[in-house]
Amino acid sequence: MRIGVVGTGYVGLVVGTCLAENGNTVVCVDNDETKVTALRRGEVPIYEPGLDEMISRNVAEERLSFSTDLPAAVRASEILFIAVGTPQGEDGSADMTHVLKVAEGIGRAMNGYKIVVNKSTVPVGTARRVRDVITKLTTHPVAVVSNPEFLKEGAAVDDFLKPDRVVIGTDDPRAEQAMRELYSPFVRTGNPVLVMDLASAELTKYAANAMLASRISFMNEIANLCDRVGADVGEVRKGIGTDSRIGSSFLFPGIGYGGSCFPKDVKALLLVGQAAGMPLHVVAAVDRVNEAQRVVLVPRIEAHLGGLRGKVVGVWGLAFKPRTDDLREAPALAVIEALLARGASVRAYDPKAMGAARRVLGDRVTFCHRSYEAAEGADALVLATEWNEFREPDFERIRTLMRHPAIFDGRNIYNPHHLREMGFHYEGVGRR
Ligand SMILES: NC(=O)c1ccc[n+]([C@@H]2O[C@H](COP(=O)([O-])OP(=O)(O)OC[C@H]3O[C@@H](n4cnc5c(N)ncnc54)[C@H](O)[C@@H]3O)[C@@H](O)[C@H]2O)c1
């Protein structure tokens, strides 16, 4: 099929490339000229495992191209994906400016029947808004489909190629047939394609993210309680995760969730509830717990060091999670801001997110070229993102590099007893 994907970010680039990988002809459109020029030169603007090779292969086979020309992409495509950002607006709701602008661009360039697919995460009712915008600008028929994306950054290619399920919201049988066909190569092993009405599909995405975020915030609250009552959250986690009704995933406590999705989608869902006259109390608590959790270690570092003014803190990991360079809403940033506000200086290192971090933090932080450099002269080392390379470091070396050997493990990856035996002060989240 001939596909246009509008928005060439973490989602659009993966979606476009994976669809090309299955033989479709795909043009990825973005209004960021620098990005498109870089992609045309073969430079991939984001870090996502496996994506570079797949892009070059499909570009070489002339199935994948990049453009800033939306009207040309509309005219050339049977199916158009909208995969632009839906960032948090000022009131917390999803900002639909980009989505509606693209809808307008599509409406103006229509030259026949098109299927327009909302891939962006959007509030209930957006598909109808998109359809209204387009139909005001053209007499050509259009079907608007909601097809939320569930990929995880860091494993996005795999997730898209082997989805747990595909959700398709539509009331147009022709569009349903085309979407089923498009996704058939990805669900050969029998994973379901769930076709439903538009509102249900739109709400499914927010409900999925809010559910996952709830598990994290719930476990973080239990971890904080463990700290107070002398229990170990690792034991509690195993104790509940082995219950088949609960399951073990997304129960790892730490310094909270971040990223481009959970924080904004939880907030946007709250606003969807409010607009429907239905306050969502559980979801509100999930958000509140997470806001506090991101900086839960900071007062503990301060207490341990007897104040932070003039102290040096090393921070390992800046991306919101391992295997991505995405820094949006990263808990590490909240930690760093809180440390700086209390007068500490920060030495930071991340395997992939240093470029993005420099743009966000400027010269307020010392950026280190290697992980161990961040520990040099430090009074405390905070593990904020659990990259593999931080899992088994040379602790002897770290101890000799630090001015004061204290490790604050925001992801509970180290063995507390082992580190204490080595002479470190160790604190995790909810651990004995
Ligand atoms: N990142 C994820 O893990 C993830 C997962 C599932 C769903 N989503 C959702 O997918 C959507 C996209 O997320 P993302 O992380 O890829 O965002 P992103 O910010 O990485 O990419 C968005 C892209 O859209 C482009 N863009 C904006 N306005 C445009 C316009 N008018 N015309 C053409 N291009 C335009 C931007 O230049 C940017 O390259 C969001 O709604 C997000 O919530 C994201």
Short mmCIF file of C-alpha atoms and ligand atoms in Angstrom, two decimals:
data_model
loop_
_atom_site.label_atom_id
_atom_site.label_comp_id
_atom_site.label_asym_id
_atom_site.label_seq_id
_atom_site.Cartn_x
_atom_site.Cartn_y
_atom_site.Cartn_z
CA MET A 1 0.00 0.00 0.00
CA ARG A 2 1.03 3.63 -0.38
CA ILE A 3 1.36 5.19 3.04
CA GLY A 4 2.11 8.68 4.33
CA VAL A 5 3.22 9.10 7.94
CA VAL A 6 3.05 12.67 9.22
CA GLY A 7 5.35 13.37 12.17
CA THR A 8 8.74 11.69 12.08
CA GLY A 9 9.47 11.41 15.80
CA TYR A 10 9.82 8.40 18.09
CA VAL A 11 6.50 6.97 16.88
CA GLY A 12 6.22 8.14 13.27
CA LEU A 13 9.72 7.11 12.30
CA VAL A 14 9.29 3.62 13.76
CA VAL A 15 5.81 3.16 12.29
CA GLY A 16 6.88 4.37 8.84
CA THR A 17 10.02 2.27 8.78
CA CYS A 18 8.29 -0.91 9.97
CA LEU A 19 5.49 -0.50 7.43
CA ALA A 20 8.12 -0.07 4.69
CA GLU A 21 9.90 -3.18 5.99
CA ASN A 22 6.77 -5.14 5.06
CA GLY A 23 6.80 -3.94 1.48
CA ASN A 24 4.63 -0.82 1.67
CA THR A 25 5.80 2.37 -0.01
CA VAL A 26 6.09 4.95 2.76
CA VAL A 27 6.80 8.65 2.79
CA CYS A 28 7.55 10.10 6.23
CA VAL A 29 6.67 13.78 6.44
CA ASP A 30 7.83 16.28 9.02
CA ASN A 31 7.68 20.07 9.15
CA ASP A 32 11.08 20.15 10.84
CA GLU A 33 13.36 20.70 7.86
CA THR A 34 16.54 20.00 9.80
CA LYS A 35 15.20 16.61 10.78
CA VAL A 36 14.15 15.70 7.25
CA THR A 37 17.46 16.86 5.79
CA ALA A 38 19.35 14.78 8.35
CA LEU A 39 17.23 11.72 7.60
CA ARG A 40 17.83 12.17 3.89
CA ARG A 41 21.57 12.22 4.60
CA GLY A 42 21.14 8.91 6.44
CA GLU A 43 21.37 10.40 9.94
CA VAL A 44 18.78 9.07 12.38
CA PRO A 45 17.82 11.83 14.83
CA ILE A 46 16.84 9.50 17.69
CA TYR A 47 18.43 6.52 19.38
CA GLU A 48 16.24 3.44 19.07
CA PRO A 49 17.83 -0.02 18.92
CA GLY A 50 17.64 -1.64 15.46
CA LEU A 51 16.12 1.39 13.75
CA ASP A 52 19.19 2.71 11.85
CA GLU A 53 19.76 -0.50 9.90
CA MET A 54 16.10 -0.86 9.05
CA ILE A 55 15.91 2.72 7.79
CA SER A 56 18.95 2.37 5.55
CA ARG A 57 17.72 -0.94 4.14
CA ASN A 58 14.30 0.45 3.24
CA VAL A 59 15.68 3.72 1.87
CA ALA A 60 18.06 1.71 -0.33
CA GLU A 61 15.13 -0.39 -1.58
CA GLU A 62 13.27 2.87 -2.34
CA ARG A 63 10.35 1.91 -0.15
CA LEU A 64 11.02 4.64 2.43
CA SER A 65 11.55 8.35 1.82
CA PHE A 66 11.46 11.57 3.83
CA SER A 67 9.82 14.84 2.91
CA THR A 68 8.53 18.17 4.17
CA ASP A 69 5.88 18.28 1.44
CA LEU A 70 2.60 17.28 3.09
CA PRO A 71 0.32 17.99 0.07
CA ALA A 72 2.44 15.75 -2.17
CA ALA A 73 2.40 12.99 0.46
CA VAL A 74 -1.38 13.27 0.77
CA ARG A 75 -1.89 13.03 -2.97
CA ALA A 76 0.43 10.01 -3.22
CA SER A 77 -1.00 8.01 -0.29
CA GLU A 78 -4.00 5.78 0.28
CA ILE A 79 -3.53 5.79 4.05
CA LEU A 80 -2.22 8.75 6.07
CA PHE A 81 -1.02 8.31 9.62
CA ILE A 82 -1.00 11.32 11.93
CA ALA A 83 1.85 10.74 14.38
CA VAL A 84 2.66 14.25 15.54
CA GLY A 85 3.18 15.25 19.16
CA THR A 86 0.27 15.86 21.53
CA PRO A 87 2.17 17.58 24.34
CA GLN A 88 0.67 18.72 27.59
CA GLY A 89 -1.17 21.99 27.18
CA GLU A 90 -1.15 24.73 29.80
CA ASP A 91 -4.15 23.31 31.67
CA GLY A 92 -2.81 19.73 31.56
CA SER A 93 -5.00 18.61 28.67
CA ALA A 94 -3.49 17.28 25.43
CA ASP A 95 -2.55 20.09 23.04
CA MET A 96 -4.22 19.21 19.75
CA THR A 97 -2.72 22.04 17.70
CA HIS A 98 -0.36 19.83 15.70
CA VAL A 99 -2.94 17.12 15.02
CA LEU A 100 -5.56 19.60 13.81
CA LYS A 101 -3.01 21.47 11.70
CA VAL A 102 -2.09 18.24 9.94
CA ALA A 103 -5.80 17.44 9.48
CA GLU A 104 -6.19 20.82 7.80
CA GLY A 105 -3.21 20.14 5.55
CA ILE A 106 -4.70 16.78 4.58
CA GLY A 107 -8.11 18.33 3.93
CA ARG A 108 -6.65 20.90 1.56
CA ALA A 109 -4.66 18.34 -0.45
CA MET A 110 -7.27 15.56 -0.80
CA ASN A 111 -7.54 14.13 -4.33
CA GLY A 112 -9.70 11.05 -3.67
CA TYR A 113 -10.83 8.68 -0.89
CA LYS A 114 -8.27 8.56 1.95
CA ILE A 115 -8.02 6.74 5.21
CA VAL A 116 -6.65 9.06 7.89
CA VAL A 117 -5.31 7.23 10.92
CA ASN A 118 -4.80 8.93 14.29
CA LYS A 119 -1.66 7.34 15.71
CA SER A 120 -1.04 10.18 18.14
CA THR A 121 -2.42 9.72 21.65
CA VAL A 122 -5.52 11.89 21.74
CA PRO A 123 -8.59 12.56 23.89
CA VAL A 124 -11.92 10.96 23.13
CA GLY A 125 -13.65 12.83 20.33
CA THR A 126 -10.51 13.71 18.36
CA ALA A 127 -11.24 11.42 15.41
CA ARG A 128 -14.54 13.25 14.95
CA ARG A 129 -12.79 16.63 15.19
CA VAL A 130 -10.23 15.53 12.61
CA ARG A 131 -13.02 14.31 10.30
CA ASP A 132 -14.87 17.62 10.69
CA VAL A 133 -11.77 19.64 9.84
CA ILE A 134 -11.10 17.56 6.72
CA THR A 135 -14.67 17.38 5.43
CA LYS A 136 -15.03 21.17 5.66
CA LEU A 137 -12.15 21.49 3.19
CA THR A 138 -12.94 18.81 0.61
CA THR A 139 -15.76 16.93 -1.07
CA HIS A 140 -13.62 13.79 -1.40
CA PRO A 141 -14.65 11.03 1.02
CA VAL A 142 -12.53 10.36 4.07
CA ALA A 143 -12.52 7.71 6.81
CA VAL A 144 -10.87 8.68 10.08
CA VAL A 145 -9.55 5.77 12.13
CA SER A 146 -8.19 5.71 15.67
CA ASN A 147 -5.21 3.38 15.91
CA PRO A 148 -3.38 4.09 19.18
CA GLU A 149 0.23 3.03 19.44
CA PHE A 150 1.52 0.94 22.34
CA LEU A 151 5.23 0.73 21.48
CA LYS A 152 7.83 1.28 24.21
CA GLU A 153 10.84 3.48 23.51
CA GLY A 154 13.95 1.31 23.75
CA ALA A 155 12.11 -1.66 22.22
CA ALA A 156 9.95 0.24 19.75
CA VAL A 157 10.86 -1.66 16.58
CA ASP A 158 10.21 -5.04 18.17
CA ASP A 159 6.99 -3.82 19.77
CA PHE A 160 5.68 -2.54 16.47
CA LEU A 161 6.67 -5.66 14.55
CA LYS A 162 5.21 -7.97 17.21
CA PRO A 163 2.38 -6.11 18.93
CA ASP A 164 0.47 -7.72 21.82
CA ARG A 165 -2.64 -6.47 20.05
CA VAL A 166 -3.65 -3.91 17.48
CA VAL A 167 -6.52 -1.58 18.39
CA ILE A 168 -8.54 -0.12 15.53
CA GLY A 169 -11.38 2.30 16.14
CA THR A 170 -13.56 2.86 13.11
CA ASP A 171 -17.12 2.98 11.86
CA ASP A 172 -16.14 2.56 8.19
CA PRO A 173 -16.05 -1.05 6.89
CA ARG A 174 -13.75 -0.17 3.99
CA ALA A 175 -11.23 1.42 6.35
CA GLU A 176 -11.49 -1.57 8.70
CA GLN A 177 -10.65 -3.93 5.84
CA ALA A 178 -7.65 -1.83 4.75
CA MET A 179 -6.33 -1.60 8.32
CA ARG A 180 -6.71 -5.34 8.86
CA GLU A 181 -4.75 -5.94 5.66
CA LEU A 182 -2.05 -3.44 6.60
CA TYR A 183 -1.51 -5.06 9.99
CA SER A 184 -1.86 -8.69 8.88
CA PRO A 185 1.92 -9.28 8.57
CA PHE A 186 2.39 -8.15 12.19
CA VAL A 187 -0.19 -10.49 13.75
CA ARG A 188 0.64 -13.74 11.99
CA THR A 189 1.18 -15.48 15.32
CA GLY A 190 -2.45 -14.87 16.23
CA ASN A 191 -2.25 -11.75 18.36
CA PRO A 192 -5.61 -10.02 18.12
CA VAL A 193 -6.69 -7.11 16.00
CA LEU A 194 -9.39 -5.49 18.14
CA VAL A 195 -11.85 -3.48 16.10
CA MET A 196 -14.08 -1.18 18.12
CA ASP A 197 -15.84 2.17 18.00
CA LEU A 198 -13.78 5.36 17.85
CA ALA A 199 -14.35 6.56 21.42
CA SER A 200 -13.41 3.18 22.90
CA ALA A 201 -10.20 3.00 20.87
CA GLU A 202 -9.23 6.52 21.93
CA LEU A 203 -9.93 5.80 25.57
CA THR A 204 -8.11 2.44 25.46
CA LYS A 205 -4.76 4.18 25.00
CA TYR A 206 -5.20 6.52 27.96
CA ALA A 207 -6.59 3.70 30.10
CA ALA A 208 -3.60 1.47 29.26
CA ASN A 209 -1.07 4.13 30.19
CA ALA A 210 -2.95 5.12 33.34
CA MET A 211 -3.15 1.46 34.40
CA LEU A 212 0.59 0.96 33.95
CA ALA A 213 1.34 4.23 35.73
CA SER A 214 -1.00 3.15 38.56
CA ARG A 215 0.99 0.00 39.16
CA ILE A 216 4.19 2.04 39.40
CA SER A 217 2.75 4.67 41.73
CA PHE A 218 1.07 2.00 43.87
CA MET A 219 4.34 0.14 44.26
CA ASN A 220 6.22 3.37 44.99
CA GLU A 221 3.78 4.18 47.74
CA ILE A 222 4.24 0.69 49.21
CA ALA A 223 8.03 1.15 48.94
CA ASN A 224 7.84 4.41 50.89
CA LEU A 225 5.80 2.60 53.52
CA CYS A 226 8.44 -0.17 53.61
CA ASP A 227 11.02 2.50 54.47
CA ARG A 228 8.88 3.63 57.40
CA VAL A 229 8.03 0.20 58.82
CA GLY A 230 11.27 -1.66 58.14
CA ALA A 231 9.94 -3.95 55.40
CA ASP A 232 11.74 -4.73 52.13
CA VAL A 233 9.80 -3.83 49.00
CA GLY A 234 11.71 -6.41 46.95
CA GLU A 235 10.24 -9.16 49.10
CA VAL A 236 6.78 -7.60 49.04
CA ARG A 237 6.98 -7.26 45.26
CA LYS A 238 7.81 -10.94 44.83
CA GLY A 239 5.12 -11.83 47.34
CA ILE A 240 2.41 -10.09 45.37
CA GLY A 241 3.79 -10.44 41.82
CA THR A 242 3.62 -14.24 42.00
CA ASP A 243 -0.16 -14.00 42.45
CA SER A 244 -1.49 -14.81 38.99
CA ARG A 245 -4.25 -12.22 39.45
CA ILE A 246 -1.59 -9.52 39.91
CA GLY A 247 1.40 -10.59 37.77
CA SER A 248 4.94 -9.31 38.10
CA SER A 249 5.37 -6.63 35.45
CA PHE A 250 5.42 -2.89 36.18
CA LEU A 251 5.83 -3.40 39.90
CA PHE A 252 9.39 -2.12 40.23
CA PRO A 253 9.65 0.76 42.68
CA GLY A 254 12.03 3.64 42.17
CA ILE A 255 12.09 7.37 41.57
CA GLY A 256 8.93 7.42 39.50
CA TYR A 257 7.91 7.22 35.90
CA GLY A 258 8.77 9.79 33.25
CA GLY A 259 8.92 9.99 29.48
CA SER A 260 6.85 11.51 26.77
CA CYS A 261 3.74 9.46 27.56
CA PHE A 262 2.82 8.46 31.11
CA PRO A 263 3.05 11.89 32.77
CA LYS A 264 1.17 13.78 30.07
CA ASP A 265 -1.32 11.00 29.33
CA VAL A 266 -2.25 10.59 33.00
CA LYS A 267 -2.80 14.35 33.24
CA ALA A 268 -4.75 14.42 29.97
CA LEU A 269 -7.00 11.57 31.18
CA LEU A 270 -7.74 13.57 34.32
CA LEU A 271 -8.95 16.41 32.10
CA VAL A 272 -11.02 14.01 29.97
CA GLY A 273 -12.71 12.91 33.22
CA GLN A 274 -13.22 16.48 34.34
CA ALA A 275 -14.74 17.50 31.01
CA ALA A 276 -17.14 14.55 31.28
CA GLY A 277 -18.15 15.63 34.79
CA MET A 278 -16.47 12.56 36.24
CA PRO A 279 -13.43 13.26 38.43
CA LEU A 280 -10.99 10.33 38.31
CA HIS A 281 -9.79 9.97 41.90
CA VAL A 282 -7.47 6.97 41.42
CA VAL A 283 -5.78 8.57 38.41
CA ALA A 284 -5.33 11.85 40.31
CA ALA A 285 -3.55 9.99 43.11
CA VAL A 286 -1.29 8.19 40.63
CA ASP A 287 -0.13 11.55 39.32
CA ARG A 288 0.37 13.08 42.78
CA VAL A 289 2.38 10.11 44.05
CA ASN A 290 4.63 10.25 41.00
CA GLU A 291 5.32 13.98 41.29
CA ALA A 292 6.56 13.46 44.84
CA GLN A 293 8.41 10.22 44.08
CA ARG A 294 10.75 11.76 41.53
CA VAL A 295 12.56 13.69 44.23
CA VAL A 296 12.06 11.27 47.13
CA LEU A 297 15.81 10.68 47.45
CA VAL A 298 16.85 14.31 47.58
CA PRO A 299 15.96 15.08 51.23
CA ARG A 300 17.56 11.78 52.17
CA ILE A 301 20.81 12.73 50.45
CA GLU A 302 20.62 16.11 52.13
CA ALA A 303 20.04 14.54 55.54
CA HIS A 304 22.88 12.09 55.08
CA LEU A 305 25.36 14.76 54.01
CA GLY A 306 24.15 17.30 56.58
CA GLY A 307 23.10 19.75 53.84
CA LEU A 308 23.75 20.00 50.13
CA ARG A 309 25.31 23.45 49.81
CA GLY A 310 28.80 23.04 48.37
CA LYS A 311 28.38 19.27 48.00
CA VAL A 312 29.08 17.39 44.80
CA VAL A 313 26.59 14.79 43.57
CA GLY A 314 27.21 12.41 40.68
CA VAL A 315 24.16 11.34 38.67
CA TRP A 316 24.21 8.17 36.57
CA GLY A 317 21.54 8.03 33.89
CA LEU A 318 19.59 10.99 32.51
CA ALA A 319 17.20 9.48 29.95
CA PHE A 320 13.76 8.68 31.36
CA LYS A 321 14.57 5.00 30.95
CA PRO A 322 17.38 2.85 29.55
CA ARG A 323 17.90 2.29 25.81
CA THR A 324 16.56 5.67 24.75
CA ASP A 325 17.99 9.17 24.49
CA ASP A 326 14.58 10.64 25.33
CA LEU A 327 14.76 13.08 28.21
CA ARG A 328 11.16 14.22 28.32
CA GLU A 329 9.91 14.31 31.94
CA ALA A 330 12.91 12.24 33.00
CA PRO A 331 13.00 11.77 36.80
CA ALA A 332 16.77 12.42 36.62
CA LEU A 333 16.00 16.00 35.59
CA ALA A 334 13.74 16.52 38.60
CA VAL A 335 16.48 15.11 40.85
CA ILE A 336 19.10 17.39 39.29
CA GLU A 337 16.91 20.49 39.55
CA ALA A 338 16.22 19.73 43.24
CA LEU A 339 19.92 19.15 43.95
CA LEU A 340 20.92 22.39 42.22
CA ALA A 341 18.20 24.33 44.05
CA ARG A 342 19.65 23.14 47.35
CA GLY A 343 23.13 24.36 46.42
CA ALA A 344 24.80 21.12 45.29
CA SER A 345 26.86 20.85 42.13
CA VAL A 346 26.10 17.97 39.80
CA ARG A 347 28.34 15.73 37.67
CA ALA A 348 26.19 13.83 35.17
CA TYR A 349 26.64 10.96 32.77
CA ASP A 350 24.32 9.04 30.42
CA PRO A 351 25.35 6.59 27.68
CA LYS A 352 23.01 8.10 25.04
CA ALA A 353 21.26 11.23 26.28
CA MET A 354 24.18 13.63 26.80
CA GLY A 355 23.38 15.73 23.71
CA ALA A 356 19.75 16.15 24.70
CA ALA A 357 20.76 16.82 28.33
CA ARG A 358 23.17 19.57 27.31
CA ARG A 359 20.34 21.29 25.47
CA VAL A 360 18.09 21.12 28.54
CA LEU A 361 20.55 21.78 31.36
CA GLY A 362 23.12 23.98 29.62
CA ASP A 363 26.20 24.70 31.71
CA ARG A 364 24.49 24.26 35.09
CA VAL A 365 25.83 20.71 35.29
CA THR A 366 29.24 19.17 34.62
CA PHE A 367 28.79 16.63 31.84
CA CYS A 368 31.21 13.72 32.08
CA HIS A 369 32.58 11.69 29.19
CA ARG A 370 32.65 8.43 31.13
CA SER A 371 30.54 7.02 33.94
CA TYR A 372 33.39 6.94 36.49
CA GLU A 373 34.19 10.61 35.92
CA ALA A 374 30.78 11.45 37.44
CA ALA A 375 31.89 9.83 40.72
CA GLU A 376 35.15 11.83 40.92
CA GLY A 377 35.20 13.93 44.08
CA ALA A 378 31.50 13.26 44.67
CA ASP A 379 29.86 13.19 48.10
CA ALA A 380 27.04 11.04 46.79
CA LEU A 381 26.25 9.10 43.62
CA VAL A 382 22.64 8.81 42.47
CA LEU A 383 21.61 6.03 40.11
CA ALA A 384 18.68 7.57 38.23
CA THR A 385 18.34 5.38 35.10
CA GLU A 386 19.18 1.68 35.11
CA TRP A 387 21.27 1.36 31.95
CA ASN A 388 22.94 -2.07 31.69
CA GLU A 389 26.42 -0.58 31.96
CA PHE A 390 25.60 0.70 35.48
CA ARG A 391 24.53 -2.70 36.78
CA GLU A 392 27.92 -4.24 37.58
CA PRO A 393 30.37 -1.36 37.95
CA ASP A 394 33.77 -1.53 39.64
CA PHE A 395 32.68 -0.41 43.12
CA GLU A 396 36.27 -0.39 44.46
CA ARG A 397 37.13 2.14 41.82
CA ILE A 398 34.03 4.20 42.58
CA ARG A 399 34.83 4.24 46.30
CA THR A 400 38.36 5.51 45.73
CA LEU A 401 37.12 8.17 43.29
CA MET A 402 34.44 9.55 45.62
CA ARG A 403 35.10 12.09 48.34
CA HIS A 404 32.46 10.40 50.43
CA PRO A 405 31.25 6.89 49.47
CA ALA A 406 27.46 7.11 49.41
CA ILE A 407 25.20 5.55 46.79
CA PHE A 408 21.54 6.48 46.42
CA ASP A 409 20.00 3.86 44.19
CA GLY A 410 16.90 5.28 42.55
CA ARG A 411 16.16 2.04 40.70
CA ASN A 412 17.00 -0.55 43.37
CA ILE A 413 19.54 -2.37 41.19
CA TYR A 414 22.43 -2.80 43.64
CA ASN A 415 22.90 -5.26 46.47
CA PRO A 416 22.59 -3.18 49.66
CA HIS A 417 24.47 -5.66 51.88
CA HIS A 418 27.35 -5.98 49.45
CA LEU A 419 27.74 -2.21 49.15
CA ARG A 420 27.52 -1.64 52.90
CA GLU A 421 30.17 -4.33 53.45
CA MET A 422 32.40 -2.45 51.02
CA GLY A 423 32.08 0.67 53.12
CA PHE A 424 29.45 2.56 51.18
CA HIS A 425 26.49 4.31 52.70
CA TYR A 426 23.64 2.79 50.62
CA GLU A 427 20.01 3.79 50.32
CA GLY A 428 17.47 2.49 47.83
CA VAL A 429 13.71 2.95 47.66
CA GLY A 430 11.92 0.77 50.21
CA ARG A 431 14.88 -1.55 50.83
CA ARG A 432 16.48 -2.78 53.99
N1 LIG B 1 7.07 8.17 22.32
C1 LIG B 1 6.37 7.09 22.65
O1 LIG B 1 6.87 6.15 23.26
C2 LIG B 1 4.91 7.01 22.27
C3 LIG B 1 4.27 5.78 22.35
C4 LIG B 1 2.93 5.70 21.98
C5 LIG B 1 2.26 6.83 21.56
N2 LIG B 1 2.91 8.02 21.52
C6 LIG B 1 2.16 9.19 21.03
O2 LIG B 1 2.52 9.41 19.67
C7 LIG B 1 2.54 10.81 19.36
C8 LIG B 1 3.91 11.20 18.83
O3 LIG B 1 4.85 10.99 19.87
P1 LIG B 1 6.43 11.06 19.59
O4 LIG B 1 7.08 10.63 20.85
O5 LIG B 1 6.75 10.37 18.30
O6 LIG B 1 6.59 12.64 19.38
P2 LIG B 1 7.89 13.42 18.82
O7 LIG B 1 7.84 14.74 19.45
O8 LIG B 1 9.10 12.55 18.95
O9 LIG B 1 7.59 13.55 17.27
C9 LIG B 1 6.59 14.35 16.73
C10 LIG B 1 7.04 14.83 15.35
O10 LIG B 1 5.97 15.50 14.74
C11 LIG B 1 6.50 16.60 14.00
N3 LIG B 1 5.44 17.57 13.73
C12 LIG B 1 4.80 18.40 14.60
N4 LIG B 1 3.89 19.15 13.94
C13 LIG B 1 3.93 18.76 12.65
C14 LIG B 1 3.24 19.16 11.48
N5 LIG B 1 2.29 20.11 11.53
N6 LIG B 1 3.55 18.57 10.32
C15 LIG B 1 4.51 17.61 10.25
N7 LIG B 1 5.21 17.20 11.33
C16 LIG B 1 4.92 17.77 12.50
C17 LIG B 1 7.61 17.13 14.89
O11 LIG B 1 8.53 17.91 14.17
C18 LIG B 1 8.21 15.82 15.41
O12 LIG B 1 9.26 15.35 14.57
C19 LIG B 1 2.13 11.50 20.66
O13 LIG B 1 0.76 11.72 20.65
C20 LIG B 1 2.49 10.50 21.74
O14 LIG B 1 1.72 10.64 22.89
C21 LIG B 1 4.22 8.13 21.85
#
